[in-house]
Amino acid sequence: MPYLEINSSHFFHNYHTILETISPNKPQKIAIVLKDNAYGHGILEIANLAKQANIQTAFVKNTQEALSIAPLFNTITILYPSQNAPDFKTALKTPNLYFCAPSLESLQNYPQHTSIELKIDSGMHRNGISKTDLNTAFDLIKKRNLHLKGIFTHNGFGDDVNSAFYTQNMEFLAIKQEALKLCQHYGILRPRFHSLSSSGAMRASQFDANLPQELQDDLYRVGIAFYGYLCSDFQNPPLKPIAALFANKISTLKLKKGSNIGYSGMGILEQDSIVSTYDIGYGDGFFRLRENMQLHSAEGFRILPRASMDCISILTDAPKVCIFNDVRSLAKAFDTIPYEILAHLHAYIPRIVV
């Protein structure tokens, strides 16, 4: 069975790099994003590493993820809660869980005393209420006896060299100023504010730190940087990928030059070779290699097209092969980003922390 090896020393290296870059004097502002099985790395494994680093705040996708790690953090925000989830009522009764409210309708649907974080659209136009609906939202929160724990947005331009990133920062600043006035009007305690993910926090933490205390973000939501990557071309902090994917040999053949390998014979040997199959394929969430793709394992062994559902063919007879220890080359080959390669890996693949 394939397995993912998680390098704990790389995780702690990344944590200290993030801390020194973003918030060296306030470690409590560093929150970890664990959604989608910790970007494919294993939510329980990464949550326990985060606990060892004394990270107090986490963000997850759904109630199932939140409940699985509830004892490990002071607060956990559920970004995409569903009231149809079988464990939704259990989550509501768990005091350190907060629920994202991305619309006025969601405010009307949550039961009284639910702890919520209100999401505002600051220009990405994906999820969140309009700034013009902020007053209506506060009115609903007060009338329905909801507990406003946070107000946040997502600056979706952290990886882009253009003015949109700075425009969104200024828009959220205006939202915070308006929210504080509404808090005073409705007698609501100041909620926590947050807006920046990995790349954005690397760029704007100093801008934020120079604001008056009450207008500063209280958290930075760091996701992909914890796992060793950034997706911008202009930021190069010394992060280390924490995951290496290994596959084990199934069988080996000695084949002649010109032999065809796999479905439709798309893998063609250029010389007499030893070819082995290994126990990972697109059924395990590993992307499907196609004809004419030139991919190699971390050791440099050629991976032959096409990939099958449960196995791939590689020019070696090694008992196990490291498919990747840095996913960027694969992401480039498949014309995507590291997130997608990593998050596709199925949860049943064992995650081993070393």
mmCIF file of C-alpha atoms in Angstrom, residues 9-294:
data_model
loop_
_atom_site.group_PDB
_atom_site.id
_atom_site.type_symbol
_atom_site.label_atom_id
_atom_site.label_comp_id
_atom_site.label_asym_id
_atom_site.label_seq_id
_atom_site.Cartn_x
_atom_site.Cartn_y
_atom_site.Cartn_z
ATOM 1 C CA SER A 9 11.247 18.592 11.520
ATOM 2 C CA HIS A 10 10.251 20.264 8.241
ATOM 3 C CA PHE A 11 6.882 21.175 9.770
ATOM 4 C CA PHE A 12 8.510 22.876 12.758
ATOM 5 C CA HIS A 13 11.042 24.569 10.462
ATOM 6 C CA ASN A 14 8.148 25.993 8.442
ATOM 7 C CA TYR A 15 6.352 27.090 11.601
ATOM 8 C CA HIS A 16 9.369 29.057 12.833
ATOM 9 C CA THR A 17 9.920 30.548 9.369
ATOM 10 C CA ILE A 18 6.283 31.660 9.238
ATOM 11 C CA LEU A 19 6.425 33.022 12.773
ATOM 12 C CA GLU A 20 9.588 35.050 12.175
ATOM 13 C CA THR A 21 8.306 36.368 8.837
ATOM 14 C CA ILE A 22 4.775 37.272 9.850
ATOM 15 C CA SER A 23 4.378 37.725 13.601
ATOM 16 C CA PRO A 24 7.593 37.177 15.596
ATOM 17 C CA ASN A 25 6.309 38.817 18.779
ATOM 18 C CA LYS A 26 2.748 37.480 18.730
ATOM 19 C CA PRO A 27 2.711 33.729 18.055
ATOM 20 C CA GLN A 28 -0.958 33.561 19.047
ATOM 21 C CA LYS A 29 -1.801 35.301 15.753
ATOM 22 C CA ILE A 30 -0.627 32.301 13.709
ATOM 23 C CA ALA A 31 -3.593 30.038 12.911
ATOM 24 C CA ILE A 32 -3.358 26.844 10.875
ATOM 25 C CA VAL A 33 -5.692 25.850 8.049
ATOM 26 C CA LEU A 34 -6.455 22.109 8.214
ATOM 27 C CA LYS A 35 -9.302 21.933 5.723
ATOM 28 C CA ASP A 36 -9.590 19.089 3.207
ATOM 29 C CA ASN A 37 -7.669 16.642 5.386
ATOM 30 C CA ALA A 38 -4.917 19.207 5.996
ATOM 31 C CA TYR A 39 -4.446 19.751 2.252
ATOM 32 C CA GLY A 40 -4.128 15.984 1.866
ATOM 33 C CA HIS A 41 -1.480 15.574 4.576
ATOM 34 C CA GLY A 42 -3.737 14.005 7.227
ATOM 35 C CA ILE A 43 -5.754 16.182 9.574
ATOM 36 C CA LEU A 44 -5.031 14.222 12.762
ATOM 37 C CA GLU A 45 -1.320 14.001 12.059
ATOM 38 C CA ILE A 46 -0.924 17.698 11.256
ATOM 39 C CA ALA A 47 -3.240 18.813 14.060
ATOM 40 C CA ASN A 48 -1.074 16.986 16.578
ATOM 41 C CA LEU A 49 2.062 18.629 15.195
ATOM 42 C CA ALA A 50 0.306 21.999 15.429
ATOM 43 C CA LYS A 51 -0.586 21.227 19.043
ATOM 44 C CA GLN A 52 3.091 20.559 19.784
ATOM 45 C CA ALA A 53 3.875 23.983 18.283
ATOM 46 C CA ASN A 54 1.281 25.498 20.653
ATOM 47 C CA ILE A 55 -0.898 26.767 17.809
ATOM 48 C CA GLN A 56 -4.224 27.633 19.373
ATOM 49 C CA THR A 57 -6.514 28.299 16.408
ATOM 50 C CA ALA A 58 -7.488 26.142 13.431
ATOM 51 C CA PHE A 59 -9.746 26.345 10.394
ATOM 52 C CA VAL A 60 -11.409 23.281 8.863
ATOM 53 C CA LYS A 61 -13.856 22.491 6.095
ATOM 54 C CA ASN A 62 -16.756 20.752 7.836
ATOM 55 C CA THR A 63 -18.170 19.509 11.131
ATOM 56 C CA GLN A 64 -16.607 16.070 10.729
ATOM 57 C CA GLU A 65 -13.123 17.566 10.516
ATOM 58 C CA ALA A 66 -13.838 19.939 13.406
ATOM 59 C CA LEU A 67 -15.045 17.243 15.799
ATOM 60 C CA SER A 68 -12.112 14.974 14.986
ATOM 61 C CA ILE A 69 -9.634 17.537 16.361
ATOM 62 C CA ALA A 70 -11.813 19.505 18.798
ATOM 63 C CA PRO A 71 -9.719 18.713 21.921
ATOM 64 C CA LEU A 72 -6.510 20.015 20.339
ATOM 65 C CA PHE A 73 -7.295 23.727 19.861
ATOM 66 C CA ASN A 74 -8.821 26.621 21.765
ATOM 67 C CA THR A 75 -11.021 27.520 18.786
ATOM 68 C CA ILE A 76 -11.834 25.857 15.475
ATOM 69 C CA THR A 77 -13.779 27.608 12.734
ATOM 70 C CA ILE A 78 -15.835 25.516 10.317
ATOM 71 C CA LEU A 79 -15.635 27.239 6.951
ATOM 72 C CA TYR A 80 -18.313 25.199 5.152
ATOM 73 C CA PRO A 81 -20.735 23.848 7.768
ATOM 74 C CA SER A 82 -23.795 21.958 6.573
ATOM 75 C CA GLN A 83 -26.917 21.693 8.679
ATOM 76 C CA ASN A 84 -27.642 18.421 6.870
ATOM 77 C CA ALA A 85 -24.496 16.805 8.268
ATOM 78 C CA PRO A 86 -25.344 13.993 10.730
ATOM 79 C CA ASP A 87 -22.997 15.444 13.348
ATOM 80 C CA PHE A 88 -24.186 19.059 13.017
ATOM 81 C CA LYS A 89 -26.103 19.066 16.328
ATOM 82 C CA THR A 90 -23.102 17.575 18.118
ATOM 83 C CA ALA A 91 -20.916 20.315 16.680
ATOM 84 C CA LEU A 92 -23.345 22.983 17.885
ATOM 85 C CA LYS A 93 -22.924 21.691 21.428
ATOM 86 C CA THR A 94 -19.124 21.766 21.247
ATOM 87 C CA PRO A 95 -18.124 25.089 22.846
ATOM 88 C CA ASN A 96 -14.871 25.777 20.985
ATOM 89 C CA LEU A 97 -16.375 25.385 17.501
ATOM 90 C CA TYR A 98 -17.321 28.459 15.470
ATOM 91 C CA PHE A 99 -19.534 28.392 12.369
ATOM 92 C CA CYS A 100 -18.980 30.484 9.261
ATOM 93 C CA ALA A 101 -21.951 32.654 8.302
ATOM 94 C CA PRO A 102 -21.393 33.634 4.642
ATOM 95 C CA SER A 103 -24.856 35.068 3.921
ATOM 96 C CA LEU A 104 -27.837 36.749 5.523
ATOM 97 C CA GLU A 105 -29.785 33.514 4.976
ATOM 98 C CA SER A 106 -27.267 31.564 7.044
ATOM 99 C CA LEU A 107 -27.763 33.992 9.934
ATOM 100 C CA GLN A 108 -31.478 33.258 9.826
ATOM 101 C CA ASN A 109 -30.902 29.496 9.818
ATOM 102 C CA TYR A 110 -28.542 29.117 12.755
ATOM 103 C CA PRO A 111 -30.234 28.409 16.111
ATOM 104 C CA GLN A 112 -29.938 30.860 18.997
ATOM 105 C CA HIS A 113 -26.596 31.086 20.809
ATOM 106 C CA THR A 114 -24.604 29.651 17.895
ATOM 107 C CA SER A 115 -21.042 30.977 17.856
ATOM 108 C CA ILE A 116 -20.497 32.439 14.397
ATOM 109 C CA GLU A 117 -17.858 34.154 12.312
ATOM 110 C CA LEU A 118 -19.385 36.527 9.801
ATOM 111 C CA LYS A 119 -17.799 36.408 6.360
ATOM 112 C CA ILE A 120 -17.717 39.622 4.319
ATOM 113 C CA ASP A 121 -17.045 40.007 0.605
ATOM 114 C CA SER A 122 -14.186 42.488 0.230
ATOM 115 C CA GLY A 123 -13.791 42.146 -3.540
ATOM 116 C CA MET A 124 -13.188 38.490 -4.370
ATOM 117 C CA HIS A 125 -16.940 38.055 -4.996
ATOM 118 C CA ARG A 126 -17.004 34.420 -3.998
ATOM 119 C CA ASN A 127 -18.499 33.967 -0.505
ATOM 120 C CA GLY A 128 -19.620 36.515 2.043
ATOM 121 C CA ILE A 129 -22.170 39.246 2.544
ATOM 122 C CA SER A 130 -21.828 42.648 0.942
ATOM 123 C CA LYS A 131 -20.435 45.493 3.022
ATOM 124 C CA THR A 132 -23.744 47.274 2.433
ATOM 125 C CA ASP A 133 -25.511 44.435 4.275
ATOM 126 C CA LEU A 134 -23.359 44.723 7.386
ATOM 127 C CA ASN A 135 -25.971 46.670 9.337
ATOM 128 C CA THR A 136 -28.668 44.122 8.443
ATOM 129 C CA ALA A 137 -26.352 41.311 9.525
ATOM 130 C CA PHE A 138 -25.737 42.906 12.919
ATOM 131 C CA ASP A 139 -29.450 43.408 13.373
ATOM 132 C CA LEU A 140 -30.069 39.704 12.687
ATOM 133 C CA ILE A 141 -27.241 38.654 14.983
ATOM 134 C CA LYS A 142 -28.701 40.703 17.819
ATOM 135 C CA LYS A 143 -32.328 39.631 17.268
ATOM 136 C CA ARG A 144 -31.460 35.947 16.947
ATOM 137 C CA ASN A 145 -29.102 35.942 19.954
ATOM 138 C CA LEU A 146 -26.138 34.710 17.962
ATOM 139 C CA HIS A 147 -22.637 34.992 19.411
ATOM 140 C CA LEU A 148 -20.457 37.002 17.032
ATOM 141 C CA LYS A 149 -16.931 35.672 17.509
ATOM 142 C CA GLY A 150 -15.278 36.922 14.342
ATOM 143 C CA ILE A 151 -15.560 38.959 11.167
ATOM 144 C CA PHE A 152 -13.396 37.899 8.261
ATOM 145 C CA THR A 153 -12.818 38.017 4.545
ATOM 146 C CA HIS A 154 -10.522 36.276 2.087
ATOM 147 C CA ASN A 155 -8.094 38.354 0.094
ATOM 148 C CA GLY A 156 -7.875 36.258 -3.053
ATOM 149 C CA PHE A 157 -5.041 38.230 -4.670
ATOM 150 C CA GLY A 158 -2.086 37.412 -2.424
ATOM 151 C CA ASP A 159 -0.227 35.650 -5.244
ATOM 152 C CA ASP A 160 -0.780 38.422 -7.791
ATOM 153 C CA VAL A 161 1.381 41.447 -8.579
ATOM 154 C CA ASN A 162 -1.336 44.011 -9.069
ATOM 155 C CA SER A 163 -3.328 46.592 -7.153
ATOM 156 C CA ALA A 164 -6.245 44.257 -6.348
ATOM 157 C CA PHE A 165 -4.427 42.845 -3.298
ATOM 158 C CA TYR A 166 -3.979 46.308 -1.780
ATOM 159 C CA THR A 167 -7.492 47.372 -2.732
ATOM 160 C CA GLN A 168 -8.926 44.412 -0.816
ATOM 161 C CA ASN A 169 -6.785 45.222 2.220
ATOM 162 C CA MET A 170 -8.161 48.757 2.278
ATOM 163 C CA GLU A 171 -11.700 47.498 1.759
ATOM 164 C CA PHE A 172 -11.425 45.179 4.749
ATOM 165 C CA LEU A 173 -9.990 48.020 6.807
ATOM 166 C CA ALA A 174 -13.133 50.025 6.032
ATOM 167 C CA ILE A 175 -15.259 46.996 6.934
ATOM 168 C CA LYS A 176 -13.508 46.727 10.308
ATOM 169 C CA GLN A 177 -14.098 50.401 11.014
ATOM 170 C CA GLU A 178 -17.804 50.057 10.205
ATOM 171 C CA ALA A 179 -18.093 46.829 12.203
ATOM 172 C CA LEU A 180 -16.639 48.468 15.299
ATOM 173 C CA LYS A 181 -19.258 51.220 15.094
ATOM 174 C CA LEU A 182 -21.990 48.606 14.800
ATOM 175 C CA CYS A 183 -20.574 46.652 17.739
ATOM 176 C CA GLN A 184 -20.842 49.757 19.872
ATOM 177 C CA HIS A 185 -24.361 50.482 18.607
ATOM 178 C CA TYR A 186 -25.671 46.966 19.265
ATOM 179 C CA GLY A 187 -23.739 46.354 22.473
ATOM 180 C CA ILE A 188 -21.667 43.525 20.983
ATOM 181 C CA LEU A 189 -18.131 42.814 22.111
ATOM 182 C CA ARG A 190 -15.393 43.377 19.541
ATOM 183 C CA PRO A 191 -15.040 40.218 17.415
ATOM 184 C CA ARG A 192 -11.740 38.991 16.094
ATOM 185 C CA PHE A 193 -10.747 40.084 12.585
ATOM 186 C CA HIS A 194 -8.815 38.111 9.982
ATOM 187 C CA SER A 195 -8.348 38.310 6.231
ATOM 188 C CA LEU A 196 -4.944 37.047 5.098
ATOM 189 C CA SER A 197 -3.810 33.574 4.063
ATOM 190 C CA SER A 198 -0.202 32.413 3.526
ATOM 191 C CA SER A 199 0.950 34.669 0.680
ATOM 192 C CA GLY A 200 -1.140 37.615 1.794
ATOM 193 C CA ALA A 201 0.197 37.486 5.335
ATOM 194 C CA MET A 202 3.764 37.360 4.048
ATOM 195 C CA ARG A 203 3.080 40.559 2.118
ATOM 196 C CA ALA A 204 0.811 42.565 4.407
ATOM 197 C CA SER A 205 1.616 41.650 8.015
ATOM 198 C CA GLN A 206 3.753 44.764 8.461
ATOM 199 C CA PHE A 207 1.005 46.974 7.015
ATOM 200 C CA ASP A 208 -1.410 45.382 9.463
ATOM 201 C CA ALA A 209 0.954 45.765 12.434
ATOM 202 C CA ASN A 210 1.196 49.512 11.775
ATOM 203 C CA LEU A 211 -2.551 50.009 12.132
ATOM 204 C CA PRO A 212 -4.108 51.095 15.430
ATOM 205 C CA GLN A 213 -4.472 48.082 17.730
ATOM 206 C CA GLU A 214 -8.244 47.828 17.438
ATOM 207 C CA LEU A 215 -8.034 47.765 13.627
ATOM 208 C CA GLN A 216 -5.354 45.106 13.344
ATOM 209 C CA ASP A 217 -6.130 41.573 12.264
ATOM 210 C CA ASP A 218 -6.121 39.193 15.202
ATOM 211 C CA LEU A 219 -5.177 36.126 13.175
ATOM 212 C CA TYR A 220 -3.331 35.090 10.037
ATOM 213 C CA ARG A 221 -4.845 31.993 8.401
ATOM 214 C CA VAL A 222 -1.769 30.080 7.240
ATOM 215 C CA GLY A 223 -2.397 27.031 5.092
ATOM 216 C CA ILE A 224 -0.131 26.021 2.219
ATOM 217 C CA ALA A 225 2.994 27.588 3.771
ATOM 218 C CA PHE A 226 2.827 25.158 6.690
ATOM 219 C CA TYR A 227 3.062 22.334 4.160
ATOM 220 C CA GLY A 228 6.121 23.829 2.504
ATOM 221 C CA TYR A 229 4.824 25.806 -0.466
ATOM 222 C CA LEU A 230 3.814 29.231 -1.716
ATOM 223 C CA CYS A 231 2.242 29.763 -5.112
ATOM 224 C CA SER A 232 3.635 33.218 -5.842
ATOM 225 C CA ASP A 233 6.715 33.837 -7.977
ATOM 226 C CA PHE A 234 7.971 36.789 -5.941
ATOM 227 C CA GLN A 235 8.162 35.332 -2.425
ATOM 228 C CA ASN A 236 10.839 32.829 -1.493
ATOM 229 C CA PRO A 237 10.946 32.200 2.254
ATOM 230 C CA PRO A 238 12.973 29.046 3.036
ATOM 231 C CA LEU A 239 10.036 26.661 3.399
ATOM 232 C CA LYS A 240 10.461 22.880 3.196
ATOM 233 C CA PRO A 241 7.845 20.482 1.771
ATOM 234 C CA ILE A 242 6.765 18.194 4.592
ATOM 235 C CA ALA A 243 5.276 15.276 2.625
ATOM 236 C CA ALA A 244 6.891 12.493 0.605
ATOM 237 C CA LEU A 245 4.749 9.931 -1.207
ATOM 238 C CA PHE A 246 6.055 6.357 -1.398
ATOM 239 C CA ALA A 247 4.783 3.375 -3.390
ATOM 240 C CA ASN A 248 5.721 -0.307 -3.059
ATOM 241 C CA LYS A 249 6.637 -2.729 -5.831
ATOM 242 C CA ILE A 250 4.027 -5.199 -7.064
ATOM 243 C CA SER A 251 5.951 -7.046 -9.806
ATOM 244 C CA THR A 252 8.923 -6.767 -12.183
ATOM 245 C CA LEU A 253 9.527 -7.689 -15.838
ATOM 246 C CA LYS A 254 12.660 -7.687 -18.008
ATOM 247 C CA LEU A 255 11.562 -6.337 -21.388
ATOM 248 C CA LYS A 256 13.179 -5.735 -24.767
ATOM 249 C CA LYS A 257 13.612 -2.443 -26.563
ATOM 250 C CA GLY A 258 10.370 -1.412 -28.280
ATOM 251 C CA SER A 259 8.115 -3.243 -25.792
ATOM 252 C CA ASN A 260 4.799 -1.558 -25.088
ATOM 253 C CA ILE A 261 3.676 -0.882 -21.500
ATOM 254 C CA GLY A 262 0.173 -0.461 -20.108
ATOM 255 C CA TYR A 263 -3.143 0.556 -21.670
ATOM 256 C CA SER A 264 -2.955 1.056 -25.438
ATOM 257 C CA GLY A 265 0.774 0.342 -25.208
ATOM 258 C CA MET A 266 1.523 4.013 -24.681
ATOM 259 C CA GLY A 267 4.699 3.370 -22.713
ATOM 260 C CA ILE A 268 7.354 2.349 -25.260
ATOM 261 C CA LEU A 269 10.802 1.220 -24.162
ATOM 262 C CA GLU A 270 13.726 2.922 -25.876
ATOM 263 C CA GLN A 271 16.121 0.144 -24.812
ATOM 264 C CA ASP A 272 16.156 -3.195 -23.005
ATOM 265 C CA SER A 273 14.856 -2.381 -19.538
ATOM 266 C CA ILE A 274 13.674 -3.597 -16.170
ATOM 267 C CA VAL A 275 10.131 -2.355 -15.552
ATOM 268 C CA SER A 276 8.203 -2.674 -12.284
ATOM 269 C CA THR A 277 4.688 -1.748 -11.276
ATOM 270 C CA TYR A 278 4.021 0.109 -8.027
ATOM 271 C CA ASP A 279 0.889 0.252 -5.921
ATOM 272 C CA ILE A 280 -0.457 3.732 -6.594
ATOM 273 C CA GLY A 281 -2.718 5.005 -9.366
ATOM 274 C CA TYR A 282 -5.405 7.531 -10.092
ATOM 275 C CA GLY A 283 -7.832 5.505 -7.972
ATOM 276 C CA ASP A 284 -5.697 6.571 -4.984
ATOM 277 C CA GLY A 285 -5.953 10.208 -5.991
ATOM 278 C CA PHE A 286 -2.618 10.359 -7.812
ATOM 279 C CA PHE A 287 -3.034 12.203 -11.107
ATOM 280 C CA ARG A 288 -3.317 10.107 -14.272
ATOM 281 C CA LEU A 289 -0.133 10.188 -16.357
ATOM 282 C CA ARG A 290 -0.902 10.542 -20.042
ATOM 283 C CA GLU A 291 1.057 9.777 -23.160
ATOM 284 C CA ASN A 292 4.019 12.034 -23.960
ATOM 285 C CA MET A 293 4.416 13.091 -20.324
ATOM 286 C CA GLN A 294 7.962 13.026 -18.968
#
